Short mmCIF file of N, CA and C and ligand atoms in Angstrom, two decimals:
data_model
loop_
_atom_site.label_atom_id
_atom_site.label_comp_id
_atom_site.label_asym_id
_atom_site.label_seq_id
_atom_site.Cartn_x
_atom_site.Cartn_y
_atom_site.Cartn_z
N MET A 16 -8.61 -6.90 10.69
CA MET A 16 -7.18 -6.56 10.64
C MET A 16 -6.94 -5.27 11.44
N THR A 17 -5.80 -5.18 12.03
CA THR A 17 -5.41 -3.99 12.75
C THR A 17 -4.07 -3.49 12.19
N ILE A 18 -3.65 -2.33 12.66
CA ILE A 18 -2.36 -1.81 12.16
C ILE A 18 -1.19 -2.73 12.59
N GLU A 19 -1.44 -3.60 13.57
CA GLU A 19 -0.38 -4.57 13.94
C GLU A 19 -0.08 -5.54 12.81
N ASN A 20 -1.03 -5.69 11.89
CA ASN A 20 -0.85 -6.61 10.77
C ASN A 20 -0.12 -5.97 9.58
N VAL A 21 0.11 -4.66 9.68
CA VAL A 21 0.85 -3.96 8.63
C VAL A 21 2.34 -4.17 8.90
N ARG A 22 3.10 -4.45 7.88
CA ARG A 22 4.52 -4.68 8.14
C ARG A 22 5.38 -4.30 6.94
N ILE A 23 6.62 -3.95 7.28
CA ILE A 23 7.62 -3.67 6.25
C ILE A 23 8.24 -4.99 5.82
N ILE A 24 8.31 -5.20 4.53
CA ILE A 24 8.97 -6.40 3.96
C ILE A 24 10.31 -5.95 3.33
N GLU A 25 11.37 -6.58 3.79
CA GLU A 25 12.66 -6.23 3.18
C GLU A 25 12.87 -7.10 1.95
N LEU A 26 13.01 -6.47 0.81
CA LEU A 26 13.16 -7.21 -0.45
C LEU A 26 14.64 -7.52 -0.71
N PRO A 27 14.92 -8.54 -1.50
CA PRO A 27 16.31 -8.86 -1.80
C PRO A 27 16.98 -7.69 -2.54
N LYS A 28 18.25 -7.50 -2.30
CA LYS A 28 18.96 -6.47 -3.06
C LYS A 28 20.35 -6.98 -3.39
N TYR A 29 20.71 -6.75 -4.66
CA TYR A 29 22.02 -7.09 -5.14
C TYR A 29 22.73 -5.79 -5.49
N LEU A 30 23.73 -5.46 -4.69
CA LEU A 30 24.41 -4.20 -4.86
C LEU A 30 25.76 -4.48 -5.49
N ASP A 31 26.08 -3.83 -6.57
CA ASP A 31 27.45 -3.94 -7.08
C ASP A 31 27.82 -2.62 -7.77
N ALA A 32 29.02 -2.60 -8.28
CA ALA A 32 29.57 -1.34 -8.80
C ALA A 32 28.77 -0.83 -10.00
N ARG A 33 28.02 -1.72 -10.66
CA ARG A 33 27.23 -1.30 -11.82
C ARG A 33 25.88 -0.73 -11.44
N GLY A 34 25.56 -0.82 -10.12
CA GLY A 34 24.23 -0.36 -9.68
C GLY A 34 23.53 -1.45 -8.93
N ASN A 35 22.33 -1.21 -8.54
CA ASN A 35 21.62 -2.10 -7.63
C ASN A 35 20.44 -2.76 -8.32
N LEU A 36 20.10 -3.94 -7.83
CA LEU A 36 18.94 -4.67 -8.37
C LEU A 36 18.13 -5.25 -7.22
N SER A 37 16.83 -5.07 -7.26
CA SER A 37 15.95 -5.71 -6.30
C SER A 37 14.84 -6.37 -7.05
N PHE A 38 14.13 -7.28 -6.38
CA PHE A 38 13.01 -7.97 -7.05
C PHE A 38 12.03 -8.44 -5.99
N ALA A 39 10.85 -8.85 -6.48
CA ALA A 39 9.80 -9.31 -5.57
C ALA A 39 9.05 -10.44 -6.29
N GLU A 40 8.86 -11.53 -5.60
CA GLU A 40 8.09 -12.67 -6.15
C GLU A 40 6.77 -12.84 -5.42
N GLN A 41 5.74 -13.14 -6.19
CA GLN A 41 4.45 -13.38 -5.57
C GLN A 41 4.48 -14.64 -4.74
N ASN A 42 3.64 -14.67 -3.69
CA ASN A 42 3.60 -15.79 -2.76
C ASN A 42 4.92 -16.06 -2.10
N ASN A 43 5.81 -15.10 -2.14
CA ASN A 43 7.09 -15.23 -1.46
C ASN A 43 7.34 -13.90 -0.74
N HIS A 44 8.07 -12.98 -1.37
CA HIS A 44 8.27 -11.68 -0.74
C HIS A 44 6.93 -10.94 -0.66
N ILE A 45 6.13 -11.08 -1.72
CA ILE A 45 4.78 -10.53 -1.71
C ILE A 45 3.84 -11.63 -1.17
N PRO A 46 3.18 -11.42 -0.05
CA PRO A 46 2.51 -12.55 0.61
C PRO A 46 1.14 -12.85 0.04
N PHE A 47 0.98 -12.73 -1.29
CA PHE A 47 -0.27 -13.10 -1.95
C PHE A 47 0.03 -13.25 -3.44
N GLU A 48 -0.95 -13.77 -4.15
CA GLU A 48 -0.83 -13.83 -5.61
C GLU A 48 -1.12 -12.45 -6.18
N ILE A 49 -0.25 -11.96 -7.04
CA ILE A 49 -0.41 -10.61 -7.57
C ILE A 49 -1.39 -10.63 -8.73
N ARG A 50 -2.50 -9.90 -8.56
CA ARG A 50 -3.51 -9.83 -9.62
C ARG A 50 -3.37 -8.54 -10.41
N ARG A 51 -2.68 -7.56 -9.82
CA ARG A 51 -2.70 -6.20 -10.38
C ARG A 51 -1.46 -5.46 -9.95
N THR A 52 -0.99 -4.61 -10.85
CA THR A 52 0.12 -3.70 -10.51
C THR A 52 -0.32 -2.30 -10.93
N TYR A 53 -0.15 -1.33 -10.05
CA TYR A 53 -0.50 0.05 -10.40
C TYR A 53 0.59 0.95 -9.82
N TRP A 54 0.66 2.13 -10.34
CA TRP A 54 1.71 3.03 -9.85
C TRP A 54 1.21 4.47 -9.86
N ILE A 55 1.83 5.24 -9.00
CA ILE A 55 1.44 6.64 -8.80
C ILE A 55 2.68 7.49 -9.01
N TYR A 56 2.54 8.50 -9.80
CA TYR A 56 3.70 9.33 -10.18
C TYR A 56 3.18 10.73 -10.50
N ASP A 57 4.12 11.70 -10.63
CA ASP A 57 3.80 13.09 -10.97
C ASP A 57 2.77 13.66 -9.97
N VAL A 58 2.93 13.35 -8.70
CA VAL A 58 1.98 13.87 -7.70
C VAL A 58 2.41 15.33 -7.40
N PRO A 59 1.49 16.29 -7.62
CA PRO A 59 1.84 17.67 -7.34
C PRO A 59 2.10 17.86 -5.83
N GLY A 60 2.99 18.82 -5.51
CA GLY A 60 3.32 19.10 -4.13
C GLY A 60 2.08 19.31 -3.27
N GLY A 61 2.03 18.67 -2.12
CA GLY A 61 0.94 18.90 -1.19
C GLY A 61 -0.28 18.04 -1.38
N GLU A 62 -0.28 17.24 -2.48
CA GLU A 62 -1.46 16.39 -2.70
C GLU A 62 -1.37 15.06 -1.94
N ASP A 63 -2.54 14.58 -1.51
CA ASP A 63 -2.62 13.28 -0.86
C ASP A 63 -3.32 12.32 -1.80
N ARG A 64 -3.07 11.04 -1.62
CA ARG A 64 -3.74 10.00 -2.44
C ARG A 64 -4.30 8.92 -1.49
N GLY A 65 -5.23 8.20 -2.04
CA GLY A 65 -5.61 6.94 -1.40
C GLY A 65 -6.34 7.04 -0.08
N GLY A 66 -7.17 8.03 0.12
CA GLY A 66 -7.95 8.08 1.37
C GLY A 66 -9.14 7.14 1.23
N HIS A 67 -8.88 5.86 1.52
CA HIS A 67 -9.93 4.87 1.42
C HIS A 67 -9.48 3.55 2.06
N ALA A 68 -10.41 2.61 2.16
CA ALA A 68 -10.05 1.24 2.57
C ALA A 68 -10.53 0.29 1.51
N PHE A 69 -9.96 -0.91 1.50
CA PHE A 69 -10.42 -1.96 0.61
C PHE A 69 -11.11 -3.05 1.46
N CYS A 70 -12.21 -3.57 0.92
CA CYS A 70 -12.85 -4.72 1.57
C CYS A 70 -12.03 -5.99 1.44
N GLU A 71 -11.45 -6.20 0.26
CA GLU A 71 -10.74 -7.45 -0.01
C GLU A 71 -9.28 -7.26 -0.45
N ASN A 72 -9.01 -6.16 -1.12
CA ASN A 72 -7.67 -6.04 -1.73
C ASN A 72 -6.58 -5.87 -0.68
N GLN A 73 -5.56 -6.71 -0.80
CA GLN A 73 -4.34 -6.53 0.01
C GLN A 73 -3.32 -5.86 -0.91
N GLU A 74 -2.39 -5.16 -0.33
CA GLU A 74 -1.42 -4.42 -1.14
C GLU A 74 -0.02 -4.53 -0.58
N VAL A 75 0.94 -4.39 -1.49
CA VAL A 75 2.31 -4.07 -1.08
C VAL A 75 2.67 -2.81 -1.84
N VAL A 76 3.14 -1.81 -1.11
CA VAL A 76 3.51 -0.51 -1.68
C VAL A 76 5.01 -0.33 -1.56
N ILE A 77 5.64 0.10 -2.67
CA ILE A 77 7.09 0.32 -2.68
C ILE A 77 7.35 1.73 -3.19
N ALA A 78 8.24 2.46 -2.53
CA ALA A 78 8.70 3.74 -3.04
C ALA A 78 9.87 3.46 -3.98
N LEU A 79 9.58 3.28 -5.26
CA LEU A 79 10.67 2.98 -6.20
C LEU A 79 11.60 4.15 -6.38
N SER A 80 11.03 5.34 -6.18
CA SER A 80 11.84 6.54 -6.25
C SER A 80 11.27 7.55 -5.28
N GLY A 81 12.13 8.39 -4.72
CA GLY A 81 11.67 9.45 -3.84
C GLY A 81 11.15 8.88 -2.53
N ALA A 82 10.23 9.61 -1.92
CA ALA A 82 9.75 9.27 -0.55
C ALA A 82 8.32 9.76 -0.39
N PHE A 83 7.58 9.03 0.44
CA PHE A 83 6.26 9.47 0.83
C PHE A 83 5.87 8.71 2.10
N ASP A 84 4.80 9.18 2.73
CA ASP A 84 4.32 8.54 3.97
C ASP A 84 3.03 7.76 3.64
N VAL A 85 2.90 6.60 4.25
CA VAL A 85 1.63 5.88 4.17
C VAL A 85 1.08 5.82 5.60
N VAL A 86 -0.11 6.40 5.78
CA VAL A 86 -0.76 6.40 7.09
C VAL A 86 -1.85 5.30 7.07
N VAL A 87 -1.70 4.37 7.97
CA VAL A 87 -2.70 3.30 8.06
C VAL A 87 -3.48 3.45 9.37
N ASP A 88 -4.76 3.09 9.30
CA ASP A 88 -5.70 3.40 10.36
C ASP A 88 -6.68 2.24 10.48
N ASP A 89 -6.80 1.64 11.67
CA ASP A 89 -7.72 0.51 11.83
C ASP A 89 -8.99 0.92 12.53
N GLY A 90 -9.21 2.21 12.62
CA GLY A 90 -10.42 2.73 13.29
C GLY A 90 -10.19 3.05 14.73
N GLU A 91 -9.11 2.48 15.31
CA GLU A 91 -8.77 2.80 16.69
C GLU A 91 -7.41 3.43 16.80
N ASN A 92 -6.48 2.93 15.99
CA ASN A 92 -5.11 3.43 16.02
C ASN A 92 -4.63 3.74 14.61
N LYS A 93 -3.68 4.66 14.56
CA LYS A 93 -3.07 5.05 13.29
C LYS A 93 -1.57 4.88 13.39
N LYS A 94 -0.94 4.59 12.24
CA LYS A 94 0.52 4.51 12.26
C LYS A 94 1.02 5.03 10.92
N THR A 95 2.10 5.77 10.94
CA THR A 95 2.69 6.33 9.72
C THR A 95 3.98 5.59 9.39
N PHE A 96 4.05 5.14 8.15
CA PHE A 96 5.25 4.49 7.63
C PHE A 96 5.83 5.41 6.58
N THR A 97 7.09 5.80 6.74
CA THR A 97 7.78 6.56 5.70
C THR A 97 8.52 5.61 4.80
N LEU A 98 8.20 5.66 3.52
CA LEU A 98 8.88 4.78 2.57
C LEU A 98 9.84 5.65 1.74
N ASN A 99 11.09 5.24 1.72
CA ASN A 99 12.09 6.05 0.99
C ASN A 99 13.23 5.20 0.44
N ARG A 100 13.00 3.87 0.38
CA ARG A 100 14.02 2.97 -0.18
C ARG A 100 13.30 2.00 -1.11
N SER A 101 13.93 1.70 -2.24
CA SER A 101 13.23 0.87 -3.24
C SER A 101 13.27 -0.62 -2.87
N TYR A 102 13.96 -0.98 -1.78
CA TYR A 102 14.02 -2.38 -1.37
C TYR A 102 13.18 -2.66 -0.12
N TYR A 103 12.29 -1.75 0.20
CA TYR A 103 11.32 -2.03 1.25
C TYR A 103 9.91 -1.97 0.68
N GLY A 104 9.11 -2.96 1.00
CA GLY A 104 7.69 -2.93 0.63
C GLY A 104 6.87 -2.83 1.90
N LEU A 105 5.75 -2.11 1.81
CA LEU A 105 4.85 -2.03 2.97
C LEU A 105 3.66 -2.91 2.66
N TYR A 106 3.47 -3.94 3.48
CA TYR A 106 2.32 -4.83 3.31
C TYR A 106 1.13 -4.26 4.07
N ILE A 107 0.02 -4.07 3.35
CA ILE A 107 -1.22 -3.54 3.96
C ILE A 107 -2.31 -4.54 3.74
N PRO A 108 -2.78 -5.24 4.78
CA PRO A 108 -3.87 -6.19 4.62
C PRO A 108 -5.16 -5.47 4.27
N LYS A 109 -6.19 -6.25 3.94
CA LYS A 109 -7.48 -5.63 3.63
C LYS A 109 -8.11 -5.02 4.90
N GLY A 110 -9.07 -4.15 4.68
CA GLY A 110 -9.88 -3.66 5.82
C GLY A 110 -9.23 -2.58 6.64
N LEU A 111 -8.26 -1.86 6.09
CA LEU A 111 -7.60 -0.78 6.80
C LEU A 111 -7.73 0.51 5.98
N TRP A 112 -7.99 1.61 6.66
CA TRP A 112 -7.99 2.92 5.96
C TRP A 112 -6.58 3.30 5.73
N ARG A 113 -6.26 3.71 4.51
CA ARG A 113 -4.87 4.16 4.28
C ARG A 113 -4.84 5.38 3.36
N THR A 114 -3.91 6.24 3.70
CA THR A 114 -3.69 7.50 2.96
C THR A 114 -2.22 7.65 2.64
N MET A 115 -1.92 8.21 1.50
CA MET A 115 -0.55 8.45 1.11
C MET A 115 -0.31 9.94 1.05
N GLU A 116 0.74 10.39 1.73
CA GLU A 116 0.94 11.83 1.93
C GLU A 116 2.44 12.20 1.78
N ASN A 117 2.68 13.50 1.73
CA ASN A 117 4.07 14.02 1.74
C ASN A 117 4.93 13.43 0.64
N PHE A 118 4.39 13.39 -0.55
CA PHE A 118 5.17 12.90 -1.69
C PHE A 118 6.31 13.86 -2.01
N SER A 119 7.51 13.33 -2.11
CA SER A 119 8.64 14.20 -2.53
C SER A 119 8.57 14.39 -4.04
N THR A 120 9.32 15.37 -4.51
CA THR A 120 9.38 15.60 -5.95
C THR A 120 9.89 14.35 -6.66
N ASN A 121 9.28 14.01 -7.76
CA ASN A 121 9.68 12.84 -8.55
C ASN A 121 9.51 11.51 -7.83
N SER A 122 8.65 11.43 -6.82
CA SER A 122 8.47 10.15 -6.18
C SER A 122 7.59 9.26 -7.06
N PHE A 123 7.80 7.98 -6.88
CA PHE A 123 7.16 6.98 -7.73
C PHE A 123 6.75 5.81 -6.85
N ALA A 124 5.44 5.61 -6.71
CA ALA A 124 4.94 4.54 -5.82
C ALA A 124 4.46 3.39 -6.67
N LEU A 125 5.03 2.21 -6.45
CA LEU A 125 4.59 1.00 -7.14
C LEU A 125 3.74 0.21 -6.15
N GLU A 126 2.59 -0.29 -6.62
CA GLU A 126 1.71 -1.07 -5.72
C GLU A 126 1.32 -2.39 -6.38
N PHE A 127 1.35 -3.44 -5.61
CA PHE A 127 0.83 -4.75 -6.04
C PHE A 127 -0.47 -4.98 -5.29
N GLY A 128 -1.46 -5.49 -6.01
CA GLY A 128 -2.74 -5.76 -5.38
C GLY A 128 -3.12 -7.23 -5.53
N SER A 129 -3.94 -7.71 -4.63
CA SER A 129 -4.29 -9.16 -4.60
C SER A 129 -5.58 -9.50 -5.32
N VAL A 130 -6.35 -8.44 -5.69
CA VAL A 130 -7.61 -8.71 -6.46
C VAL A 130 -7.71 -7.81 -7.65
N ASP A 131 -8.55 -8.21 -8.60
CA ASP A 131 -8.80 -7.36 -9.78
C ASP A 131 -9.43 -6.05 -9.33
N TYR A 132 -9.27 -5.03 -10.15
CA TYR A 132 -9.89 -3.74 -9.82
C TYR A 132 -11.42 -3.87 -9.76
N SER A 133 -11.99 -3.32 -8.72
CA SER A 133 -13.42 -3.21 -8.64
C SER A 133 -13.76 -2.00 -7.80
N ALA A 134 -14.56 -1.09 -8.35
CA ALA A 134 -14.96 0.09 -7.58
C ALA A 134 -15.71 -0.32 -6.32
N ASP A 135 -16.38 -1.47 -6.37
CA ASP A 135 -17.16 -1.94 -5.22
C ASP A 135 -16.29 -2.38 -4.03
N ASP A 136 -14.98 -2.60 -4.33
CA ASP A 136 -14.10 -3.03 -3.25
C ASP A 136 -13.68 -1.85 -2.36
N TYR A 137 -13.95 -0.63 -2.80
CA TYR A 137 -13.49 0.56 -2.10
C TYR A 137 -14.52 0.99 -1.05
N ILE A 138 -14.03 1.42 0.09
CA ILE A 138 -14.83 2.18 1.06
C ILE A 138 -14.20 3.55 1.08
N ARG A 139 -14.96 4.54 0.62
CA ARG A 139 -14.39 5.88 0.47
C ARG A 139 -14.90 6.87 1.51
N ASP A 140 -15.89 6.41 2.30
CA ASP A 140 -16.43 7.28 3.33
C ASP A 140 -15.91 6.83 4.70
N TYR A 141 -15.21 7.77 5.38
CA TYR A 141 -14.53 7.37 6.64
C TYR A 141 -15.50 6.92 7.71
N ASP A 142 -16.66 7.61 7.78
CA ASP A 142 -17.66 7.20 8.81
C ASP A 142 -18.22 5.81 8.53
N GLU A 143 -18.41 5.52 7.23
CA GLU A 143 -18.87 4.19 6.88
C GLU A 143 -17.81 3.15 7.24
N PHE A 144 -16.54 3.49 6.99
CA PHE A 144 -15.43 2.60 7.37
C PHE A 144 -15.48 2.30 8.88
N LEU A 145 -15.64 3.36 9.69
CA LEU A 145 -15.66 3.19 11.13
C LEU A 145 -16.82 2.28 11.56
N LYS A 146 -17.96 2.45 10.91
CA LYS A 146 -19.13 1.65 11.27
C LYS A 146 -18.90 0.16 10.89
N LEU A 147 -18.41 -0.06 9.67
CA LEU A 147 -18.15 -1.43 9.24
C LEU A 147 -17.12 -2.10 10.16
N LYS A 148 -16.14 -1.34 10.56
CA LYS A 148 -15.09 -1.85 11.47
C LYS A 148 -15.70 -2.20 12.83
N LYS A 149 -16.51 -1.27 13.32
CA LYS A 149 -17.13 -1.48 14.66
C LYS A 149 -18.04 -2.69 14.64
N ASP A 150 -18.74 -2.88 13.51
CA ASP A 150 -19.68 -3.99 13.40
C ASP A 150 -18.99 -5.30 13.01
N GLY A 151 -17.65 -5.23 12.85
CA GLY A 151 -16.89 -6.45 12.51
C GLY A 151 -17.13 -6.95 11.11
N LYS A 152 -17.61 -6.04 10.22
CA LYS A 152 -17.91 -6.48 8.84
C LYS A 152 -16.73 -6.42 7.92
N ILE A 153 -15.68 -5.69 8.31
CA ILE A 153 -14.44 -5.72 7.55
C ILE A 153 -13.30 -5.89 8.54
P1 LIG B 13 -7.69 5.28 -6.71
O1 LIG B 13 -7.40 3.88 -6.20
O2 LIG B 13 -8.92 5.95 -6.21
O3 LIG B 13 -6.44 6.23 -6.44
P2 LIG B 13 -5.76 6.61 -5.05
O4 LIG B 13 -6.10 5.53 -4.08
O5 LIG B 13 -4.31 6.67 -5.32
O6 LIG B 13 -6.26 7.94 -4.66
O7 LIG B 13 -7.70 5.22 -8.28
C1 LIG B 13 -8.01 6.36 -9.10
C2 LIG B 13 -8.83 5.89 -10.26
O8 LIG B 13 -8.07 5.03 -11.09
C3 LIG B 13 -10.06 5.04 -9.82
O9 LIG B 13 -11.16 5.86 -9.65
C4 LIG B 13 -10.21 4.10 -10.99
C5 LIG B 13 -8.85 3.96 -11.58
N1 LIG B 13 -8.18 2.65 -11.29
C6 LIG B 13 -8.40 1.60 -12.13
O10 LIG B 13 -9.18 1.69 -13.12
N2 LIG B 13 -7.75 0.40 -11.91
C7 LIG B 13 -6.93 0.25 -10.85
O11 LIG B 13 -6.34 -0.85 -10.66
C8 LIG B 13 -6.70 1.37 -9.95
C9 LIG B 13 -5.81 1.23 -8.76
C10 LIG B 13 -7.35 2.55 -10.22
#
């Protein structure tokens, strides 16, 4: 996978005078079966999250509140996506290094994952990531 496979998904939104509603369905707006939901909140100013790649896990990341940047890296190119609307999801396929940065105060990141949690699915060493990528193993 390369950063060309990362994309913004526009989720449905129903706007009316009482407020707004959005939703996401697996195998529809979310392009996989959702195995897991996790969220990140109360990030202290200046902290980064998620400096790693997944061997198998695909994700959709939504800024339900506030704003943050997701930097994706395929070993050759990097791209930064700023998420700041609750009706946009960022689809990140497996095998890409990704970091979350520049969290605004009170930001809230919701993430859907395609596989059960496994520490073995993580690549946390950037040089190892580059090697696996170069060898075509991820
Ligand atoms: P991690 O994915 O490393 O956080 P981030 O990518 O945002 O920096 O997750 C932090 C810890 O939380 C991890 O070491 C184990 C635990 N965890 C689970 O037990 N289950 C999960 O589904 C997730 C996402 C994390």
